[in-house]
Short mmCIF file of C-alpha atoms and ligand atoms in Angstrom, two decimals:
data_model
loop_
_atom_site.label_atom_id
_atom_site.label_comp_id
_atom_site.label_asym_id
_atom_site.label_seq_id
_atom_site.Cartn_x
_atom_site.Cartn_y
_atom_site.Cartn_z
CA UNK R 1 3.55 -4.87 -7.15
CA UNK R 2 0.74 -7.57 -8.55
CA UNK R 3 -0.94 -6.26 -11.61
CA UNK R 4 -3.79 -3.85 -11.42
CA UNK R 5 -7.46 -4.66 -11.88
CA UNK R 6 -7.00 -8.28 -12.22
CA UNK R 7 -10.31 -10.38 -12.57
CA UNK R 8 -11.22 -12.22 -9.11
CA UNK R 9 -11.31 -15.95 -8.97
CA UNK R 10 -14.07 -17.52 -6.85
CA UNK R 11 -13.59 -17.07 -3.32
CA UNK R 12 -12.64 -19.87 -0.92
CA UNK R 13 -12.74 -19.84 3.11
CA UNK R 14 -10.28 -21.37 5.55
CA UNK R 15 -9.48 -20.77 9.43
CA UNK R 16 -6.09 -19.82 11.10
CA UNK R 17 -4.67 -23.29 10.28
CA UNK R 18 -5.18 -22.15 6.65
CA UNK R 19 -3.55 -18.87 6.96
CA UNK R 20 -0.75 -20.61 8.74
CA UNK R 21 -0.44 -22.90 5.75
CA UNK R 22 -0.59 -19.92 3.21
CA UNK R 23 2.44 -18.66 5.37
CA UNK R 24 4.58 -21.75 5.33
CA UNK R 25 3.88 -21.93 1.36
CA UNK R 26 5.24 -18.46 0.59
CA UNK R 27 8.19 -19.20 2.87
CA UNK R 28 8.95 -22.59 1.19
CA UNK R 29 8.93 -20.45 -2.24
CA UNK R 30 11.73 -18.22 -0.68
CA UNK R 31 9.48 -15.29 0.14
CA UNK R 32 10.73 -13.15 3.19
CA UNK R 33 7.25 -13.15 5.07
CA UNK R 34 6.58 -9.48 6.80
CA UNK R 35 3.17 -9.09 8.53
CA UNK R 36 1.94 -7.28 11.73
CA UNK R 37 3.28 -7.82 15.11
CA UNK R 38 3.44 -6.05 18.34
CA UNK R 39 6.74 -4.51 19.50
CA UNK R 40 7.35 -1.43 21.37
CA UNK R 41 3.53 -1.05 22.50
CA UNK R 42 2.56 -0.87 18.89
CA UNK R 43 1.61 -2.98 15.51
CA UNK R 44 4.54 -3.02 13.39
CA UNK R 45 5.14 -4.67 9.86
CA UNK R 46 8.13 -6.85 10.60
CA UNK R 47 9.41 -10.40 9.97
CA UNK R 48 6.86 -13.14 10.99
CA UNK R 49 8.00 -16.55 11.71
CA UNK R 50 3.98 -17.81 11.39
CA UNK R 51 0.44 -17.03 12.43
CA UNK R 52 1.37 -17.01 16.20
CA UNK R 53 3.33 -13.82 15.58
CA UNK R 54 0.24 -11.84 14.35
CA UNK R 55 -1.46 -9.74 17.28
CA UNK R 56 -4.43 -11.92 17.89
CA UNK R 57 -7.17 -10.16 19.84
CA UNK R 58 -5.24 -6.62 19.71
CA UNK R 59 -6.99 -3.39 18.22
CA UNK R 60 -5.84 0.00 18.59
CA UNK R 61 -7.33 3.51 19.44
CA UNK R 62 -5.92 6.74 17.48
CA UNK R 63 -6.49 10.35 18.00
CA UNK R 64 -4.94 13.65 17.20
CA UNK R 65 -1.25 12.74 18.53
CA UNK R 66 -2.48 9.79 20.10
CA UNK R 67 -1.94 6.04 19.44
CA UNK R 68 -2.76 3.23 22.08
CA UNK R 69 -3.23 -0.62 21.86
CA UNK R 70 -6.31 -2.38 23.22
CA UNK R 71 -7.78 -5.81 23.80
CA UNK R 72 -10.60 -6.48 21.19
CA UNK R 73 -12.26 -9.07 23.13
CA UNK R 74 -12.30 -11.43 20.19
CA UNK R 75 -9.24 -13.48 18.64
CA UNK R 76 -8.93 -11.27 15.32
CA UNK R 77 -5.43 -11.17 13.58
CA UNK R 78 -6.13 -8.26 11.48
CA UNK R 79 -8.36 -6.28 14.15
CA UNK R 80 -6.20 -3.00 14.37
CA UNK R 81 -6.32 -0.12 12.33
CA UNK R 82 -3.09 0.68 10.59
CA UNK R 83 0.76 0.21 11.76
CA UNK R 84 2.45 3.43 12.40
CA UNK R 85 4.84 2.00 9.92
CA UNK R 86 3.79 1.12 6.37
CA UNK R 87 5.12 -1.17 4.05
CA UNK R 88 7.19 1.70 2.81
CA UNK R 89 10.24 1.00 5.05
CA UNK R 90 10.54 -2.44 3.41
CA UNK R 91 10.08 -1.19 -0.09
CA UNK R 92 12.26 2.27 0.53
CA UNK R 93 14.42 1.62 3.19
CA UNK R 94 15.01 4.68 5.59
CA UNK R 95 18.68 4.08 4.86
CA UNK R 96 20.05 2.39 1.74
CA UNK R 97 23.95 2.01 0.01
CA UNK R 98 23.31 3.28 -3.45
CA UNK R 99 27.17 2.20 -4.27
CA UNK R 100 30.56 1.79 -2.68
CA UNK R 101 34.15 2.49 -4.20
CA UNK R 102 37.68 1.64 -3.29
CA UNK R 103 40.85 3.21 -4.39
CA UNK R 104 42.48 1.18 -6.97
CA UNK R 105 46.05 1.31 -8.95
CA UNK R 106 44.49 4.17 -11.51
CA UNK R 107 41.82 5.91 -9.36
CA UNK R 108 38.66 4.44 -7.86
CA UNK R 109 36.47 1.46 -8.88
CA UNK R 110 33.06 1.14 -8.12
CA UNK R 111 32.35 -2.25 -6.22
CA UNK R 112 29.63 -4.73 -7.51
CA UNK R 113 26.29 -4.12 -5.70
CA UNK R 114 25.35 -6.18 -2.84
CA UNK R 115 23.32 -9.44 -3.67
CA UNK R 116 19.65 -8.95 -3.97
CA UNK R 117 17.71 -10.09 -1.03
CA UNK R 118 14.72 -12.44 -1.03
CA UNK R 119 11.69 -11.03 -2.24
CA UNK R 120 9.18 -10.04 -0.11
CA UNK R 121 5.73 -11.62 1.01
CA UNK R 122 3.62 -9.00 2.66
CA UNK R 123 0.81 -10.25 4.66
CA UNK R 124 -2.18 -7.78 5.62
CA UNK R 125 -1.96 -5.02 3.37
CA UNK R 126 -4.90 -2.53 3.79
CA UNK R 127 -6.72 -0.68 0.71
CA UNK R 128 -4.94 2.44 1.52
CA UNK R 129 -1.59 0.91 1.85
CA UNK R 130 -2.08 -0.59 -1.61
CA UNK R 131 -2.93 2.92 -2.77
CA UNK R 132 0.30 4.33 -1.45
CA UNK R 133 2.18 1.54 -3.17
CA UNK R 134 0.66 2.70 -6.32
CA UNK R 135 1.46 6.53 -5.72
CA UNK R 136 5.27 5.47 -5.01
CA UNK R 137 5.26 3.08 -8.10
CA UNK R 138 4.52 6.38 -10.02
CA UNK R 139 6.87 8.70 -7.89
CA UNK R 140 10.26 5.76 -8.53
CA UNK R 141 8.83 4.85 -11.92
CA UNK R 142 9.36 8.12 -13.15
CA UNK R 143 10.78 7.88 -16.96
CA UNK R 144 13.71 10.12 -16.08
CA UNK R 145 14.44 9.12 -12.48
CA UNK R 146 13.19 5.83 -12.28
CA UNK R 147 14.56 3.78 -9.13
CA UNK R 148 14.96 0.21 -10.53
CA UNK R 149 15.70 -0.69 -6.84
CA UNK R 150 12.62 0.05 -5.93
CA UNK R 151 10.61 -1.05 -8.86
CA UNK R 152 12.38 -4.62 -8.47
CA UNK R 153 11.13 -4.85 -4.93
CA UNK R 154 7.80 -3.91 -5.55
CA UNK R 155 7.18 -6.07 -8.93
CA UNK R 156 8.67 -9.21 -6.81
CA UNK R 157 6.49 -8.75 -3.78
CA UNK R 158 3.94 -11.22 -2.98
CA UNK R 159 0.95 -9.09 -1.57
CA UNK R 160 -1.55 -10.47 0.79
CA UNK R 161 -4.16 -7.67 1.18
CA UNK R 162 -6.88 -7.65 4.02
CA UNK R 163 -10.00 -5.52 3.59
CA UNK R 164 -10.85 -3.44 6.50
CA UNK R 165 -14.14 -4.41 8.56
CA UNK R 166 -13.80 -1.77 10.95
CA UNK R 167 -12.54 1.89 10.04
CA UNK R 168 -10.44 3.95 12.47
CA UNK R 169 -11.14 7.33 14.20
CA UNK R 170 -8.53 8.84 12.02
CA UNK R 171 -9.24 7.11 8.49
CA UNK R 172 -10.67 9.11 5.59
CA UNK R 173 -9.74 6.57 3.01
CA UNK R 174 -13.45 6.67 1.79
CA UNK R 175 -13.26 10.46 0.99
CA UNK R 176 -9.96 9.83 -0.94
CA UNK R 177 -11.44 7.10 -3.26
CA UNK R 178 -8.82 4.80 -1.73
CA UNK R 179 -10.60 2.10 0.37
CA UNK R 180 -11.40 0.43 2.42
CA UNK R 181 -12.58 -1.93 -0.55
CA UNK R 182 -9.67 -3.57 -1.82
CA UNK R 183 -9.82 -3.42 -5.69
CA UNK R 184 -6.68 -3.83 -7.43
CA UNK R 185 -2.87 -4.38 -7.05
CA UNK R 186 -2.96 -7.67 -4.42
CA UNK R 187 -1.94 -11.40 -5.33
CA UNK R 188 -4.62 -12.91 -2.40
CA UNK R 189 -7.36 -10.84 -0.80
CA UNK R 190 -8.64 -11.79 2.55
CA UNK R 191 -11.53 -10.57 4.26
CA UNK R 192 -11.52 -11.65 8.22
CA UNK R 193 -14.72 -13.04 9.89
CA UNK R 194 -15.20 -13.59 13.53
CA UNK R 195 -16.08 -17.07 14.24
CA UNK R 196 -16.84 -18.83 17.65
CA UNK R 197 -13.78 -20.82 16.90
CA UNK R 198 -11.43 -18.12 16.00
CA UNK R 199 -11.33 -16.26 12.61
CA UNK R 200 -11.82 -17.28 9.29
CA UNK R 201 -10.63 -15.93 5.93
CA UNK R 202 -12.69 -15.52 2.82
CA UNK R 203 -9.83 -15.72 0.40
CA UNK R 204 -9.75 -14.16 -3.49
CA UNK R 205 -7.20 -14.69 -6.04
CA UNK R 206 -6.27 -11.32 -7.67
CA UNK R 207 -3.33 -12.93 -10.10
CA UNK R 208 -2.27 -16.25 -11.34
CA UNK R 209 0.20 -16.76 -8.72
CA UNK R 210 -2.26 -16.26 -5.92
CA UNK R 211 -4.42 -18.37 -7.38
CA UNK R 212 -1.70 -20.90 -7.64
CA UNK R 213 -0.76 -20.23 -3.70
CA UNK R 214 -4.24 -20.37 -2.58
CA UNK R 215 -4.52 -23.95 -4.64
CA UNK R 216 -1.88 -25.49 -2.27
CA UNK R 217 -4.33 -24.73 0.68
CA UNK R 218 -7.12 -27.07 1.60
CA UNK R 219 -10.03 -24.59 1.51
CA UNK R 220 -13.51 -24.88 1.05
CA UNK R 221 -15.57 -22.74 -1.37
CA UNK R 222 -17.13 -19.94 0.34
CA UNK R 223 -21.12 -20.26 1.09
CA UNK R 224 -23.26 -17.18 -0.05
CA UNK R 225 -23.76 -16.12 3.58
CA UNK R 226 -19.87 -15.72 4.13
CA UNK R 227 -19.54 -13.76 0.89
CA UNK R 228 -22.74 -11.30 1.84
CA UNK R 229 -20.99 -11.05 5.46
CA UNK R 230 -17.69 -10.06 4.15
CA UNK R 231 -19.33 -7.47 1.63
CA UNK R 232 -21.51 -6.09 4.58
CA UNK R 233 -18.21 -5.51 6.61
CA UNK R 234 -16.38 -3.17 4.30
CA UNK R 235 -19.70 -1.37 3.45
CA UNK R 236 -19.90 -0.93 7.05
CA UNK R 237 -16.56 0.44 7.46
CA UNK R 238 -17.05 2.95 4.44
CA UNK R 239 -19.83 4.40 6.47
CA UNK R 240 -18.20 4.97 9.45
CA UNK R 241 -14.93 6.87 8.44
CA UNK R 242 -13.85 8.86 11.37
CA UNK R 243 -12.74 11.64 9.16
CA UNK R 244 -13.44 13.17 5.70
CA UNK R 245 -11.38 15.20 3.43
CA UNK R 246 -12.84 18.17 1.58
CA UNK R 247 -11.17 17.09 -1.96
CA UNK R 248 -12.57 19.74 -4.25
CA UNK R 249 -10.65 22.27 -1.93
CA UNK R 250 -7.79 20.27 -1.32
CA UNK R 251 -7.18 19.79 -4.58
CA UNK R 252 -7.27 23.73 -5.02
CA UNK R 253 -4.51 24.57 -2.30
CA UNK R 254 -1.90 25.54 -4.66
CA UNK R 255 -4.16 28.79 -5.12
CA UNK R 256 -4.37 29.86 -1.50
CA UNK R 257 -0.38 30.33 -0.67
CA UNK R 258 -1.16 33.35 1.30
CA UNK R 259 -4.50 32.41 3.14
CA UNK R 260 -3.99 33.54 6.49
CA UNK R 261 -4.90 29.52 7.93
CA UNK R 262 -1.03 28.88 6.98
CA UNK R 263 -0.10 31.35 9.97
CA UNK R 264 -2.24 29.44 12.45
CA UNK R 265 -1.03 26.34 12.02
CA UNK R 266 2.22 27.39 11.88
CA UNK R 267 1.58 28.67 15.67
CA UNK R 268 1.09 24.81 16.63
CA UNK R 269 3.65 22.97 14.11
CA UNK R 270 6.97 22.10 15.67
CA UNK R 271 8.64 21.17 12.22
CA UNK R 272 9.55 17.94 13.73
CA UNK R 273 8.81 16.10 10.55
CA UNK R 274 7.00 13.01 12.37
CA UNK R 275 4.32 13.40 9.59
CA UNK R 276 6.19 12.75 6.79
CA UNK R 277 8.07 9.99 8.42
CA UNK R 278 4.83 7.88 9.02
CA UNK R 279 3.45 9.09 5.52
CA UNK R 280 3.31 6.07 3.41
CA UNK R 281 3.70 8.09 0.37
CA UNK R 282 6.33 10.70 1.36
CA UNK R 283 9.71 10.14 -0.50
CA UNK R 284 12.06 12.80 0.09
CA UNK R 285 15.74 11.98 0.46
CA UNK R 286 19.05 13.53 1.38
CA UNK R 287 22.40 11.77 0.14
CA UNK R 288 25.62 11.43 2.40
CA UNK R 289 29.11 10.12 1.09
CA UNK R 290 31.16 8.58 3.61
CA UNK R 291 34.67 7.20 3.44
CA UNK R 292 37.23 5.35 5.98
CA UNK R 293 39.90 7.23 7.71
CA UNK R 294 42.64 6.69 4.98
CA UNK R 295 40.33 7.47 2.34
CA UNK R 296 40.49 4.05 0.41
CA UNK R 297 36.94 3.31 0.79
CA UNK R 298 33.86 5.44 0.00
CA UNK R 299 30.18 4.60 0.14
CA UNK R 300 27.21 6.55 -0.85
CA UNK R 301 24.02 6.41 1.28
CA UNK R 302 20.45 7.42 0.59
CA UNK R 303 18.55 8.43 3.58
CA UNK R 304 14.92 9.43 4.15
CA UNK R 305 14.56 13.31 4.46
CA UNK R 306 11.80 15.99 5.34
CA UNK R 307 10.37 18.83 3.70
CA UNK R 308 10.29 19.99 7.45
CA UNK R 309 13.96 20.16 7.87
CA UNK R 310 15.47 23.58 7.25
CA UNK R 311 18.42 22.22 5.60
CA UNK R 312 16.09 20.27 3.01
CA UNK R 313 15.20 23.53 1.30
CA UNK R 314 18.78 25.01 1.32
CA UNK R 315 20.08 26.43 -1.75
CA UNK R 316 22.85 28.41 -2.32
CA UNK R 317 22.60 31.51 0.01
CA UNK R 318 20.14 29.82 2.56
CA UNK R 319 16.73 27.84 2.76
CA UNK R 320 14.22 28.99 1.03
CA UNK R 321 11.52 27.63 3.48
CA UNK R 322 12.94 29.25 6.64
CA UNK R 323 9.52 29.80 8.48
CA UNK R 324 7.17 26.86 9.88
CA UNK R 325 4.39 28.19 7.90
CA UNK R 326 6.13 27.93 4.45
CA UNK R 327 7.21 24.67 5.52
CA UNK R 328 3.96 23.53 6.62
CA UNK R 329 2.28 25.06 3.56
CA UNK R 330 4.89 23.21 1.13
CA UNK R 331 3.89 19.63 2.63
CA UNK R 332 0.05 20.10 2.58
CA UNK R 333 0.03 21.79 -0.74
CA UNK R 334 2.43 19.34 -2.25
CA UNK R 335 0.30 16.48 -0.88
CA UNK R 336 -2.89 17.50 -2.02
CA UNK R 337 -2.65 19.90 -4.99
CA UNK R 338 0.47 19.64 -6.99
CA UNK R 339 0.98 16.18 -6.33
CA UNK R 340 -1.49 15.94 -9.03
CA UNK R 341 0.70 18.16 -11.76
CA UNK R 342 3.51 15.95 -10.82
CA UNK R 343 2.17 12.57 -10.66
CA UNK R 344 -1.68 12.85 -11.71
CA UNK R 345 -2.65 11.95 -8.42
CA UNK R 346 -2.94 13.22 -4.75
CA UNK R 347 -0.22 12.26 -2.34
CA UNK R 348 -2.49 11.46 0.05
CA UNK R 349 -4.30 8.12 0.56
CA UNK R 350 -6.60 8.78 3.99
CA UNK R 351 -4.55 6.66 6.55
CA UNK R 352 -4.44 9.19 9.22
CA UNK R 353 -0.97 8.43 10.44
CA UNK R 354 0.25 11.88 10.39
CA UNK R 355 -2.84 13.09 12.86
CA UNK R 356 -1.96 10.13 15.14
CA UNK R 357 1.70 10.89 15.36
CA UNK R 358 1.45 14.47 15.06
CA UNK R 359 2.68 15.12 19.03
CA UNK R 360 0.15 18.39 18.83
CA UNK R 361 -2.25 16.57 16.94
CA UNK R 362 -2.17 18.90 13.80
CA UNK R 363 -5.10 17.19 11.58
CA UNK R 364 -4.70 17.36 7.70
CA UNK R 365 -8.60 17.17 7.04
CA UNK R 366 -9.16 19.76 9.83
CA UNK R 367 -6.71 22.31 7.93
CA UNK R 368 -8.51 21.71 4.62
CA UNK R 369 -11.94 21.86 6.10
CA UNK R 370 -10.79 25.35 7.93
CA UNK R 371 -9.82 26.91 4.14
CA UNK R 372 -12.79 25.04 3.01
CA UNK R 373 -15.15 27.02 5.23
CA UNK R 374 -13.34 30.30 4.43
CA UNK R 375 -14.03 30.12 0.98
CA UNK R 376 -18.15 29.81 1.59
CA UNK R 377 -20.03 32.66 -0.20
CA UNK R 378 -16.75 33.58 -2.42
CA UNK R 379 -16.84 32.63 -6.21
S1 SF4 I 401 -0.74 12.96 4.38
FE1 SF4 I 401 -1.62 11.81 6.41
S2 SF4 I 401 -3.52 10.73 6.09
FE2 SF4 I 401 -2.30 11.37 3.92
S3 SF4 I 401 -1.40 9.29 3.46
FE3 SF4 I 401 0.19 10.83 4.36
S4 SF4 I 401 0.09 10.13 6.64
FE4 SF4 I 401 -1.91 9.08 5.47
S1 SF4 I 402 2.13 18.81 11.58
FE1 SF4 I 402 2.83 17.87 13.48
S2 SF4 I 402 4.17 15.78 12.71
FE2 SF4 I 402 4.08 17.43 11.24
S3 SF4 I 402 5.98 18.52 11.17
FE3 SF4 I 402 4.28 19.88 12.28
S4 SF4 I 402 4.45 19.29 14.58
FE4 SF4 I 402 5.65 17.88 13.42
#
C-alpha cells in the first residue's frame, strides 16, 4: 500500500482515453489490473482488460437486505456505490495454501512456496475501502503474528483511488471519519466529472510512482473550475450520507454485555455470517490440513471463517458462544469497541455492506442507535 499522507502533486485532467492509457501503462509495467465490472447482476472487483470492461452508466440501489443495479442515465464509469466484494478477497484470499509437504526417505520435506503472482493494480478504490486496507494492514502487521504474504501484496499494490461524488443510502463513512474524501494511501487519486462527451477525471498523484505513471499520460493541467467542481462533489456526498453511526456509544459497547437489545437482535439474526463475508475488515480464518489417499502429500490451507459459526468458538468441551445473542454481540462489540483495544482503531469503516447483504436487513447503525437511545438520561 502506498505511503500515508503523501503530499499531493498538481492536478491534471483527462478523459476516458486517458484512463485507458493509464490501464495500458500499468499492464505494461507488469501489474495485474483489477477494477469494477458487472457480473452476476452486481458490480464486482475483478480482472479488467481495458476501460470497456468498466460499468459505464451503471449505478446501484442498496437498502437493508437489498442490492440492485440500475441504469444511471449518463456514462459515468465509477457511478456505483461500493461492490459487494471488497478488495479484501485479492489481498486476503478466501482460500490460501499455507504450505505443502511430501513424504521423503527421512520423514517429510516442506516444498518451496508457489511463485509469487504479479503485483495488483487496483482501479477505483473508495475512501472507506482504503481505510479498510489500513485496518487490515494493522491486523496482518501485528508484530507477533505478522502475515508476510498479506503485507507483500499490499506493499506492491498500485492504488488508483476514486473519490465518491454521491453517497449511497447505506453509507456512513462520514461519521466513522473514513470518507468520502480520499486523504491517504493512494498512488493516484481520481475524481470523476460528468461531461457531455463522456466522463472526465481530475487526477492527483499521491506517491512518486503515481507521479511517474501520470507523467506518461497526455493530460492537461486541471482548470480552477474543474478543481472546484471536484471539491464540491465530495463535500455534497459528505452531507448526503444515508446513515450515521453514534460513535461515542459504539466505542462503549463492551460495557453493555447484558443489554436487552441483544435478545431483540438475536430474534432476527439467522447467524448466516453474510455480514462477516462482505465486511472489508473481518479477518477470521480457519485452517484445514488435506492429504492424498496414500498420505504421501499434504497441504495446509487457510480459509475465511466467521464468528457467527458455532464451530468458530469451539474449545475443549463445546462452543463458548452457543446462542445467536452472544455471536451477534461478539461481532458488533469487537468491530466497534474492543477492536480499539487490539488495534487502536474501529473495525468498521462505514461502507454499509453488512446492511445490504444481511438477508433480514439487520442494520449495524440501528442496533447502536437503539442502545444509544436507551442510555439517554442515564449517567
Ligand atoms: S461492519 Fe458493516 S459497515 Fe462496517 S466495515 Fe464491515 S461491512 Fe462495512
Ligand atoms: S446480522 Fe444478518 S448477515 Fe449477519 S449473521 Fe445475522 S442474519 Fe446473517
